[in-house]
Each structure stands twice: as C-alpha cells, then as structure tokens.
mmCIF file of C-alpha atoms and ligand atoms in Angstrom:
data_model
loop_
_atom_site.group_PDB
_atom_site.id
_atom_site.type_symbol
_atom_site.label_atom_id
_atom_site.label_comp_id
_atom_site.label_asym_id
_atom_site.label_seq_id
_atom_site.Cartn_x
_atom_site.Cartn_y
_atom_site.Cartn_z
ATOM 1 C CA UNK A 28 -28.226 19.737 -17.471
ATOM 2 C CA UNK A 29 -27.344 16.765 -15.317
ATOM 3 C CA UNK A 30 -28.034 13.363 -16.849
ATOM 4 C CA UNK A 31 -29.529 11.650 -13.853
ATOM 5 C CA UNK A 32 -31.106 7.995 -14.147
ATOM 6 C CA UNK A 33 -32.817 6.721 -10.802
ATOM 7 C CA UNK A 34 -32.053 2.961 -10.788
ATOM 8 C CA UNK A 35 -33.567 0.468 -8.562
ATOM 9 C CA UNK A 36 -31.195 -2.531 -7.710
ATOM 10 C CA UNK A 37 -33.782 -5.427 -7.131
ATOM 11 C CA UNK A 38 -32.025 -8.034 -4.983
ATOM 12 C CA UNK A 39 -33.899 -11.532 -5.173
ATOM 13 C CA UNK A 40 -33.986 -13.703 -2.055
ATOM 14 C CA UNK A 41 -33.763 -17.512 -2.459
ATOM 15 C CA UNK A 42 -35.843 -19.106 -5.096
ATOM 16 C CA UNK A 43 -36.796 -22.700 -4.342
ATOM 17 C CA UNK A 44 -36.426 -25.485 -6.798
ATOM 18 C CA UNK A 45 -40.094 -25.941 -6.834
ATOM 19 C CA UNK A 46 -41.247 -22.337 -7.450
ATOM 20 C CA UNK A 47 -42.772 -21.948 -10.848
ATOM 21 C CA UNK A 48 -41.697 -19.091 -13.392
ATOM 22 C CA UNK A 49 -45.026 -17.501 -12.878
ATOM 23 C CA UNK A 50 -44.465 -17.298 -9.065
ATOM 24 C CA UNK A 51 -40.961 -15.820 -9.615
ATOM 25 C CA UNK A 52 -42.159 -13.462 -12.161
ATOM 26 C CA UNK A 53 -44.860 -12.282 -9.739
ATOM 27 C CA UNK A 54 -42.134 -11.432 -7.396
ATOM 28 C CA UNK A 55 -40.067 -9.527 -9.871
ATOM 29 C CA UNK A 56 -43.326 -7.629 -10.960
ATOM 30 C CA UNK A 57 -43.871 -6.475 -7.315
ATOM 31 C CA UNK A 58 -40.217 -5.195 -7.339
ATOM 32 C CA UNK A 59 -40.780 -3.491 -10.653
ATOM 33 C CA UNK A 60 -43.886 -1.704 -9.353
ATOM 34 C CA UNK A 61 -42.234 -0.523 -6.250
ATOM 35 C CA UNK A 62 -39.456 0.727 -8.329
ATOM 36 C CA UNK A 63 -41.865 2.846 -10.288
ATOM 37 C CA UNK A 64 -43.413 4.072 -7.131
ATOM 38 C CA UNK A 65 -39.866 5.167 -6.034
ATOM 39 C CA UNK A 66 -39.405 7.043 -9.299
ATOM 40 C CA UNK A 67 -36.931 4.548 -10.925
ATOM 41 C CA UNK A 68 -36.253 4.827 -14.694
ATOM 42 C CA UNK A 69 -34.595 1.335 -14.638
ATOM 43 C CA UNK A 70 -34.847 -1.775 -12.429
ATOM 44 C CA UNK A 71 -32.046 -4.269 -12.339
ATOM 45 C CA UNK A 72 -32.858 -7.935 -11.673
ATOM 46 C CA UNK A 73 -30.106 -10.615 -11.023
ATOM 47 C CA UNK A 74 -28.384 -13.318 -12.883
ATOM 48 C CA UNK A 75 -30.693 -16.371 -13.863
ATOM 49 C CA UNK A 76 -33.347 -14.317 -11.888
ATOM 50 C CA UNK A 77 -36.248 -16.575 -13.100
ATOM 51 C CA UNK A 78 -35.425 -19.829 -11.227
ATOM 52 C CA UNK A 79 -33.150 -21.272 -8.576
ATOM 53 C CA UNK A 80 -29.569 -21.385 -9.570
ATOM 54 C CA UNK A 81 -29.748 -24.845 -11.062
ATOM 55 C CA UNK A 82 -25.825 -24.809 -11.732
ATOM 56 C CA UNK A 83 -25.547 -25.757 -8.237
ATOM 57 C CA UNK A 84 -26.608 -29.346 -8.728
ATOM 58 C CA UNK A 85 -25.938 -32.126 -11.150
ATOM 59 C CA UNK A 86 -28.464 -32.775 -13.978
ATOM 60 C CA UNK A 87 -27.858 -35.837 -16.225
ATOM 61 C CA UNK A 88 -31.078 -35.769 -18.346
ATOM 62 C CA UNK A 89 -31.118 -33.214 -21.171
ATOM 63 C CA UNK A 90 -35.002 -32.771 -21.040
ATOM 64 C CA UNK A 91 -34.817 -31.985 -17.374
ATOM 65 C CA UNK A 92 -31.797 -29.596 -17.935
ATOM 66 C CA UNK A 93 -33.670 -27.635 -20.612
ATOM 67 C CA UNK A 94 -36.593 -27.033 -18.516
ATOM 68 C CA UNK A 95 -34.442 -24.462 -16.596
ATOM 69 C CA UNK A 96 -33.770 -22.509 -19.680
ATOM 70 C CA UNK A 97 -35.937 -19.979 -21.673
ATOM 71 C CA UNK A 98 -36.398 -20.826 -25.235
ATOM 72 C CA UNK A 99 -37.557 -17.285 -26.194
ATOM 73 C CA UNK A 100 -37.440 -13.907 -24.608
ATOM 74 C CA UNK A 101 -39.965 -12.702 -23.993
ATOM 75 C CA UNK A 102 -41.761 -16.141 -23.792
ATOM 76 C CA UNK A 103 -45.268 -16.812 -22.443
ATOM 77 C CA UNK A 104 -44.135 -16.669 -18.837
ATOM 78 C CA UNK A 105 -41.900 -13.624 -19.019
ATOM 79 C CA UNK A 106 -44.228 -11.520 -21.229
ATOM 80 C CA UNK A 107 -45.877 -9.949 -18.115
ATOM 81 C CA UNK A 108 -42.490 -8.319 -17.256
ATOM 82 C CA UNK A 109 -42.403 -6.677 -20.683
ATOM 83 C CA UNK A 110 -45.908 -5.593 -20.716
ATOM 84 C CA UNK A 111 -45.665 -4.164 -17.123
ATOM 85 C CA UNK A 112 -42.491 -2.281 -18.045
ATOM 86 C CA UNK A 113 -44.425 -0.685 -21.107
ATOM 87 C CA UNK A 114 -47.327 0.174 -19.007
ATOM 88 C CA UNK A 115 -45.289 1.698 -16.187
ATOM 89 C CA UNK A 116 -42.595 3.154 -18.702
ATOM 90 C CA UNK A 117 -39.719 1.719 -16.943
ATOM 91 C CA UNK A 118 -36.638 -0.225 -18.295
ATOM 92 C CA UNK A 119 -35.330 -3.356 -16.874
ATOM 93 C CA UNK A 120 -32.336 -5.614 -16.947
ATOM 94 C CA UNK A 121 -32.973 -9.426 -16.550
ATOM 95 C CA UNK A 122 -30.592 -12.286 -16.318
ATOM 96 C CA UNK A 123 -31.732 -15.739 -17.390
ATOM 97 C CA UNK A 124 -30.690 -19.101 -18.717
ATOM 98 C CA UNK A 125 -30.898 -18.914 -22.644
ATOM 99 C CA UNK A 126 -31.602 -21.989 -24.784
ATOM 100 C CA UNK A 127 -30.777 -20.414 -28.249
ATOM 101 C CA UNK A 128 -31.662 -22.168 -31.363
ATOM 102 C CA UNK A 129 -29.774 -20.415 -34.180
ATOM 103 C CA UNK A 130 -29.037 -21.682 -37.659
ATOM 104 C CA UNK A 131 -30.609 -24.978 -36.565
ATOM 105 C CA UNK A 132 -28.109 -25.407 -33.564
ATOM 106 C CA UNK A 133 -29.207 -25.523 -30.017
ATOM 107 C CA UNK A 134 -26.923 -23.743 -27.623
ATOM 108 C CA UNK A 135 -27.146 -22.813 -23.797
ATOM 109 C CA UNK A 136 -25.880 -19.565 -22.523
ATOM 110 C CA UNK A 137 -26.044 -17.593 -19.190
ATOM 111 C CA UNK A 138 -27.483 -14.439 -20.444
ATOM 112 C CA UNK A 139 -28.938 -10.950 -19.811
ATOM 113 C CA UNK A 140 -31.177 -8.490 -21.605
ATOM 114 C CA UNK A 141 -31.406 -4.757 -21.326
ATOM 115 C CA UNK A 142 -35.144 -3.733 -21.964
ATOM 116 C CA UNK A 143 -36.217 -0.033 -22.649
ATOM 117 C CA UNK A 144 -39.228 1.679 -21.221
ATOM 118 C CA UNK A 145 -41.312 0.707 -24.166
ATOM 119 C CA UNK A 146 -40.808 -3.075 -23.371
ATOM 120 C CA UNK A 147 -38.274 -3.618 -26.160
ATOM 121 C CA UNK A 148 -35.079 -5.558 -25.911
ATOM 122 C CA UNK A 149 -32.183 -3.165 -26.924
ATOM 123 C CA UNK A 150 -29.151 -5.209 -25.799
ATOM 124 C CA UNK A 151 -28.074 -8.694 -24.966
ATOM 125 C CA UNK A 152 -24.881 -10.109 -23.027
ATOM 126 C CA UNK A 153 -23.804 -13.668 -22.934
ATOM 127 C CA UNK A 154 -21.637 -14.364 -19.951
ATOM 128 C CA UNK A 155 -17.968 -15.010 -20.955
ATOM 129 C CA UNK A 156 -16.069 -16.049 -17.747
ATOM 130 C CA UNK A 157 -17.871 -19.189 -16.606
ATOM 131 C CA UNK A 158 -16.852 -20.545 -13.251
ATOM 132 C CA UNK A 159 -16.826 -23.843 -11.670
ATOM 133 C CA UNK A 160 -16.348 -27.182 -13.311
ATOM 134 C CA UNK A 161 -17.724 -29.697 -15.896
ATOM 135 C CA UNK A 162 -17.222 -32.949 -13.960
ATOM 136 C CA UNK A 163 -19.488 -34.429 -11.375
ATOM 137 C CA UNK A 164 -18.315 -33.565 -7.713
ATOM 138 C CA UNK A 165 -20.920 -35.432 -5.550
ATOM 139 C CA UNK A 166 -18.801 -35.087 -2.451
ATOM 140 C CA UNK A 167 -18.933 -31.249 -2.473
ATOM 141 C CA UNK A 168 -21.659 -29.740 -0.264
ATOM 142 C CA UNK A 169 -22.890 -28.182 -3.606
ATOM 143 C CA UNK A 170 -21.449 -27.821 -7.148
ATOM 144 C CA UNK A 171 -20.905 -25.121 -9.786
ATOM 145 C CA UNK A 172 -21.631 -26.812 -13.019
ATOM 146 C CA UNK A 173 -21.626 -23.642 -15.250
ATOM 147 C CA UNK A 174 -18.814 -24.976 -17.275
ATOM 148 C CA UNK A 175 -20.987 -28.119 -18.109
ATOM 149 C CA UNK A 176 -24.339 -26.187 -18.636
ATOM 150 C CA UNK A 177 -23.288 -23.044 -20.445
ATOM 151 C CA UNK A 178 -21.228 -22.183 -23.528
ATOM 152 C CA UNK A 179 -18.869 -19.292 -23.288
ATOM 153 C CA UNK A 180 -20.730 -16.064 -24.445
ATOM 154 C CA UNK A 181 -20.123 -15.133 -28.126
ATOM 155 C CA UNK A 182 -21.236 -11.516 -28.002
ATOM 156 C CA UNK A 183 -18.181 -9.989 -26.329
ATOM 157 C CA UNK A 184 -18.628 -6.924 -24.171
ATOM 158 C CA UNK A 185 -20.918 -4.506 -26.041
ATOM 159 C CA UNK A 186 -22.485 -1.168 -24.984
ATOM 160 C CA UNK A 187 -25.770 0.523 -25.987
ATOM 161 C CA UNK A 188 -26.956 4.098 -26.026
ATOM 162 C CA UNK A 189 -29.744 4.003 -23.607
ATOM 163 C CA UNK A 190 -31.260 5.948 -20.604
ATOM 164 C CA UNK A 191 -29.636 9.068 -21.744
ATOM 165 C CA UNK A 192 -26.032 7.416 -21.478
ATOM 166 C CA UNK A 193 -24.123 4.466 -22.500
ATOM 167 C CA UNK A 194 -24.856 1.084 -20.848
ATOM 168 C CA UNK A 195 -22.983 -2.205 -20.621
ATOM 169 C CA UNK A 196 -23.695 -5.526 -18.816
ATOM 170 C CA UNK A 197 -21.655 -8.369 -17.588
ATOM 171 C CA UNK A 198 -22.745 -11.282 -15.468
ATOM 172 C CA UNK A 199 -21.463 -12.518 -12.282
ATOM 173 C CA UNK A 200 -17.963 -13.944 -12.504
ATOM 174 C CA UNK A 201 -17.280 -11.352 -15.326
ATOM 175 C CA UNK A 202 -16.960 -8.795 -12.625
ATOM 176 C CA UNK A 203 -13.868 -10.409 -11.188
ATOM 177 C CA UNK A 204 -11.969 -9.636 -14.598
ATOM 178 C CA UNK A 205 -10.318 -6.341 -15.169
ATOM 179 C CA UNK A 206 -10.783 -6.770 -18.979
ATOM 180 C CA UNK A 207 -14.423 -6.744 -18.569
ATOM 181 C CA UNK A 208 -14.620 -3.119 -17.295
ATOM 182 C CA UNK A 209 -11.913 -1.968 -19.622
ATOM 183 C CA UNK A 210 -13.453 -3.396 -22.672
ATOM 184 C CA UNK A 211 -16.961 -1.760 -21.602
ATOM 185 C CA UNK A 212 -15.232 1.505 -20.960
ATOM 186 C CA UNK A 213 -13.481 1.421 -24.240
ATOM 187 C CA UNK A 214 -16.810 0.989 -25.697
ATOM 188 C CA UNK A 215 -17.897 4.142 -23.763
ATOM 189 C CA UNK A 216 -19.682 2.529 -20.889
ATOM 190 C CA UNK A 217 -20.942 5.029 -18.241
ATOM 191 C CA UNK A 218 -23.142 2.515 -16.572
ATOM 192 C CA UNK A 219 -22.357 -1.355 -16.007
ATOM 193 C CA UNK A 220 -25.284 -3.535 -14.943
ATOM 194 C CA UNK A 221 -24.390 -6.892 -13.218
ATOM 195 C CA UNK A 222 -26.447 -9.855 -11.691
ATOM 196 C CA UNK A 223 -24.752 -12.464 -9.643
ATOM 197 C CA UNK A 224 -25.260 -15.793 -7.622
ATOM 198 C CA UNK A 225 -22.092 -15.812 -5.385
ATOM 199 C CA UNK A 226 -22.024 -18.581 -2.533
ATOM 200 C CA UNK A 227 -20.347 -17.361 0.575
ATOM 201 C CA UNK A 228 -18.255 -20.649 0.413
ATOM 202 C CA UNK A 229 -16.260 -22.053 -2.470
ATOM 203 C CA UNK A 230 -15.853 -25.902 -1.696
ATOM 204 C CA UNK A 231 -12.435 -26.006 -3.179
ATOM 205 C CA UNK A 232 -11.098 -22.938 -1.520
ATOM 206 C CA UNK A 233 -12.453 -22.677 2.214
ATOM 207 C CA UNK A 234 -9.415 -20.507 2.939
ATOM 208 C CA UNK A 235 -11.301 -17.803 0.982
ATOM 209 C CA UNK A 236 -14.482 -17.730 2.813
ATOM 210 C CA UNK A 237 -13.520 -14.862 5.151
ATOM 211 C CA UNK A 238 -12.759 -12.696 2.030
ATOM 212 C CA UNK A 239 -15.920 -13.299 -0.111
ATOM 213 C CA UNK A 240 -17.728 -10.121 0.627
ATOM 214 C CA UNK A 241 -14.532 -8.080 0.593
ATOM 215 C CA UNK A 242 -13.405 -9.520 -2.757
ATOM 216 C CA UNK A 243 -16.897 -9.072 -4.230
ATOM 217 C CA UNK A 244 -16.806 -5.234 -3.607
ATOM 218 C CA UNK A 245 -13.016 -4.836 -4.397
ATOM 219 C CA UNK A 246 -13.234 -5.929 -8.032
ATOM 220 C CA UNK A 247 -16.305 -3.607 -8.741
ATOM 221 C CA UNK A 248 -15.080 -0.729 -6.794
ATOM 222 C CA UNK A 249 -11.635 -0.758 -8.619
ATOM 223 C CA UNK A 250 -13.602 -1.389 -12.144
ATOM 224 C CA UNK A 251 -15.841 1.742 -11.468
ATOM 225 C CA UNK A 252 -12.902 3.968 -10.477
ATOM 226 C CA UNK A 253 -10.446 2.854 -12.982
ATOM 227 C CA UNK A 254 -12.920 3.290 -15.860
ATOM 228 C CA UNK A 255 -14.980 6.045 -14.708
ATOM 229 C CA UNK A 256 -18.343 4.057 -14.570
ATOM 230 C CA UNK A 257 -21.361 3.666 -12.348
ATOM 231 C CA UNK A 258 -21.917 -0.110 -11.317
ATOM 232 C CA UNK A 259 -25.156 -1.597 -10.279
ATOM 233 C CA UNK A 260 -24.481 -5.171 -8.981
ATOM 234 C CA UNK A 261 -27.587 -7.229 -7.937
ATOM 235 C CA UNK A 262 -27.437 -10.341 -5.897
ATOM 236 C CA UNK A 263 -29.647 -13.594 -5.646
ATOM 237 C CA UNK A 264 -29.205 -13.704 -1.924
ATOM 238 C CA UNK A 265 -29.878 -16.025 1.084
ATOM 239 C CA UNK A 266 -29.987 -19.750 1.577
ATOM 240 C CA UNK A 267 -31.231 -21.388 -1.635
ATOM 241 C CA UNK A 268 -31.619 -25.159 -1.844
ATOM 242 C CA UNK A 269 -28.972 -25.350 0.808
ATOM 243 C CA UNK A 270 -26.469 -22.890 -0.680
ATOM 244 C CA UNK A 271 -25.676 -19.880 1.213
ATOM 245 C CA UNK A 272 -25.292 -16.847 -1.085
ATOM 246 C CA UNK A 273 -24.017 -13.334 -0.341
ATOM 247 C CA UNK A 274 -26.270 -10.290 -0.595
ATOM 248 C CA UNK A 275 -24.294 -7.049 -0.702
ATOM 249 C CA UNK A 276 -26.296 -5.778 -3.666
ATOM 250 C CA UNK A 277 -24.573 -2.579 -4.415
ATOM 251 C CA UNK A 278 -24.530 0.645 -6.472
ATOM 252 C CA UNK A 279 -21.092 2.042 -7.007
ATOM 253 C CA UNK A 280 -20.215 5.505 -8.006
ATOM 254 C CA UNK A 281 -17.452 6.317 -10.523
ATOM 255 C CA UNK A 282 -15.349 7.473 -7.399
ATOM 256 C CA UNK A 283 -15.330 3.791 -6.460
ATOM 257 C CA UNK A 284 -17.525 4.498 -3.496
ATOM 258 C CA UNK A 285 -20.370 2.151 -2.625
ATOM 259 C CA UNK A 286 -23.306 4.760 -2.330
ATOM 260 C CA UNK A 287 -26.151 2.159 -1.660
ATOM 261 C CA UNK A 288 -26.182 -1.327 -0.394
ATOM 262 C CA UNK A 289 -28.798 -3.930 0.644
ATOM 263 C CA UNK A 290 -29.175 -4.893 4.128
ATOM 264 C CA UNK A 291 -31.002 -8.109 3.842
ATOM 265 C CA UNK A 292 -30.893 -11.416 2.165
ATOM 266 C CA UNK A 293 -34.351 -11.273 0.816
ATOM 267 C CA UNK A 294 -36.067 -9.529 -2.081
ATOM 268 C CA UNK A 295 -35.072 -5.977 -1.507
ATOM 269 C CA UNK A 296 -35.080 -3.001 -3.591
ATOM 270 C CA UNK A 297 -32.336 -0.356 -3.157
ATOM 271 C CA UNK A 298 -32.562 2.834 -5.079
ATOM 272 C CA UNK A 299 -30.121 5.499 -6.158
ATOM 273 C CA UNK A 300 -30.224 8.629 -8.410
ATOM 274 C CA UNK A 301 -27.052 8.311 -10.547
ATOM 275 C CA UNK A 302 -25.647 11.353 -12.305
ATOM 276 C CA UNK A 303 -24.062 10.071 -15.342
ATOM 277 C CA UNK A 304 -21.979 13.163 -15.692
ATOM 278 C CA UNK A 305 -20.253 12.126 -12.510
ATOM 279 C CA UNK A 306 -18.278 9.875 -14.865
ATOM 280 C CA UNK A 307 -16.652 12.675 -16.716
ATOM 281 C CA UNK A 308 -14.094 13.690 -14.096
ATOM 282 C CA UNK A 309 -12.664 10.146 -13.985
ATOM 283 C CA UNK A 310 -12.796 9.539 -17.738
ATOM 284 C CA UNK A 311 -10.909 12.899 -18.102
ATOM 285 C CA UNK A 312 -8.485 12.121 -15.306
ATOM 286 C CA UNK A 313 -7.413 8.772 -16.953
ATOM 287 C CA UNK A 314 -8.006 9.960 -20.481
ATOM 288 C CA UNK A 315 -7.655 6.682 -22.305
ATOM 289 C CA UNK A 316 -7.257 8.489 -25.581
ATOM 290 C CA UNK A 317 -3.896 10.145 -24.652
ATOM 291 C CA UNK A 318 -2.603 7.899 -21.910
ATOM 292 C CA UNK A 319 -3.518 4.550 -22.813
ATOM 293 C CA UNK A 320 -1.059 3.583 -25.614
ATOM 294 C CA UNK A 321 -0.674 -0.157 -26.108
ATOM 295 C CA UNK A 322 2.755 0.315 -27.525
ATOM 296 C CA UNK A 323 3.936 1.520 -24.095
ATOM 297 C CA UNK A 324 2.943 -1.668 -22.501
ATOM 298 C CA UNK A 325 6.040 -3.815 -22.834
ATOM 299 C CA UNK A 326 5.032 -7.287 -23.848
ATOM 300 C CA UNK A 327 6.013 -10.217 -21.641
ATOM 301 C CA UNK A 328 7.076 -12.274 -24.843
ATOM 302 C CA UNK A 329 7.702 -10.875 -28.219
ATOM 303 C CA UNK A 330 8.120 -12.260 -31.639
ATOM 304 C CA UNK A 331 9.576 -8.853 -32.648
ATOM 305 C CA UNK A 332 12.837 -9.139 -30.868
ATOM 306 C CA UNK A 333 14.689 -10.842 -27.899
ATOM 307 C CA UNK A 334 13.251 -10.395 -24.512
ATOM 308 C CA UNK A 335 16.024 -9.233 -21.915
ATOM 309 C CA UNK A 336 15.655 -11.301 -18.867
ATOM 310 C CA UNK A 337 15.108 -8.983 -15.758
ATOM 311 C CA UNK A 338 18.171 -10.473 -14.023
ATOM 312 C CA UNK A 339 20.400 -9.159 -16.985
ATOM 313 C CA UNK A 340 18.844 -5.721 -17.127
ATOM 314 C CA UNK A 341 18.796 -4.797 -13.458
ATOM 315 C CA UNK A 342 20.070 -7.520 -11.051
ATOM 316 C CA UNK A 343 17.910 -8.083 -7.897
ATOM 317 C CA UNK A 344 19.925 -7.533 -4.663
ATOM 318 C CA UNK A 345 20.460 -11.133 -3.735
ATOM 319 C CA UNK A 346 21.457 -12.002 -7.488
ATOM 320 C CA UNK A 347 23.815 -8.868 -7.312
ATOM 321 C CA UNK A 348 25.423 -9.989 -4.215
ATOM 322 C CA UNK A 349 26.333 -13.342 -5.694
ATOM 323 C CA UNK A 350 27.942 -11.787 -8.800
HETATM 324 N N1 CDV B 424 -22.350 -17.391 -10.791
HETATM 325 C C1 CDV B 424 -21.173 -17.035 -10.563
HETATM 326 O O1 CDV B 424 -20.457 -16.710 -11.507
HETATM 327 N N2 CDV B 424 -20.482 -17.141 -9.327
HETATM 328 C C2 CDV B 424 -19.177 -17.035 -9.075
HETATM 329 C C3 CDV B 424 -18.703 -17.840 -7.971
HETATM 330 C C4 CDV B 424 -19.016 -19.456 -8.268
HETATM 331 C C5 CDV B 424 -17.333 -17.640 -7.514
HETATM 332 C C6 CDV B 424 -18.720 -15.585 -8.818
HETATM 333 O O2 CDV B 424 -17.831 -15.230 -9.394
HETATM 334 O O3 CDV B 424 -19.311 -15.024 -7.875
#
C-alpha cells in the first residue's frame, strides 16, 4: 500500500513590523483551513513565521529584542493554531523565534516544531547554520544579525516517526550544507521540512544576486536526490520592511525534481501528494549501509601516518614537465 501524505506548503507573503501575532496567526489559520479543504495531512509554515524577520534590523534594547521571541510554545497567541490543527485533524510545521528558559538560563534560538494532527508537539529543531554577522552594519541596505540574536542550535539533526514515515527538519541556511541532508538521511529521513527567509540580494556579495534563485533550488534538489528524500521548502516571500525576499516555495521529489512551486510573492498554498515509498529506489541505489564506508574516505590530514603530498604521488602535468 503506498504511503502517501498530502502536504500543503504555506508560503507567507511579507509581514509588516507593526502586524500583531494575532493578525499573523489569523493568516496562518486561513492557510491551515485551506490546506484541510484541499485534503492535506500536513501544512508547512515558514521560518520565523509569526513576525517580520527582525534579524534584518539592529535592535539594541534587550526588552525590545525579547518581544520578537516566543517564551512558550504554544503560548496564548499561538494556541489557536494548535486548537485548530486538532479540530481539523491536520499536522503542521511552524518556524518561530524561541526564547528558552532552561536550568535558569535564558537562550535565544531560531527554531521550528513539528505538530501532529492531535495538536501535540512531536519534534523540535534549532537552526544550526546561522548566517550573517554580529556587528552593526548601518551602511548596508539591510542587515542579517542572526549571529547576534540567536545561538547555534543544540539539538543536532533529529528525525521523528510521523505521518506514516520518518520526518526531519532544518531551517533556512541549514539547507545550503550537504551535512544537513546526510545527517537527516542517516537518521532515516524520508521527508525534510524547511522554512526560509532568503533575500534576493546579499549586501556583501552583489555578484551572487543573479544566482540566488538557482542556488536555492540547487542545494535542495541535490540534497533530495543524494539522500532519497522528499523536501518541502517554504518561503517568507516579497518585500518585507524594505527587504526583497525570494518566493520559490518548492516541493522536491526524491528524484531531485521540483514537482510543485509557488507562483507569487504572497500568502500562497501549494499542495502535492507525496508518496514516501518513492524514496526507496534512491535509498536502495545509494545504499549507505554497503557503499558509504567512512574508512574509504581518505582524510585530508591524519594523525595516523604521513600524508603523501599530491605532487609526489602523481605529478601534475606542469610539475612533471619541470622535473
Ligand atoms: N534566514 C537565512 O538563513 N537566510 C540566508 C540568507 C541570509 C543567505 C539563507 O541561507 O537563505
């Protein structure tokens, strides 16, 4: 029997700085209800879905900064999402800024949760690859202060048995690192959920502007194929507080093909029925168990013995000519 799961990728359009949590949650609830009408088992929201992406501007005051974070999940403003999920019997993925108080310590993370159709949190990820900078760059058209506002996630890349398969999560810049997919796949992931806020311009690297959309798809398509996984990647799109962000919310099959993609830079739900058994052919093709042997990967440096320089072992043509 095929293990199909119908997934709604719920792209968010821009959220203004003044929009309240209640207003944003209402937008997300609308998308959740549409997802249910379109027979989805799971609806995927984006990174830091509850507010504008505040890492794009400098905040000095600790109180002001904390106001952008959720102190509990669910909290009073997000509980309606959990209640509605339970009522509709639909799972969801939500990215949010987390203010964690654990063992008397306050720490800030860029996090996401996976919630089952009973409204119960079954998994949590804290973003590991934090892009941007920690210093103030007021002359940039916008900043990316994730290194200042968030700690590196301390939960690793975990997977959960859910929705009749094995599910993993990562957040935005995590998707640009092959380790992310490989670790999730080694944990058995068949489905990887991603939210992202990706500007179409990096102030420090304008030469990359023309490649932003291509590179966004490239790393995910390779990650899906090389690891035999479905990938659902959901944008915060459009011009938000002066920052223009890509859309390209995508559902990618284990073949590496993009099978569904958003068309707008607004709130938009794209839906696809994903057969988790389609992962099998690729997982069998690569067969990590028999083909992926760490001992066959020659280390670049080793404490076990001398490393023979490449020039000594097999001289390059130009070196050989000089000898
Ligand atoms: N939120 C992100 O992690 N954004 C980065 C941008 C800054 C390059 C990304 O990888 O899309």
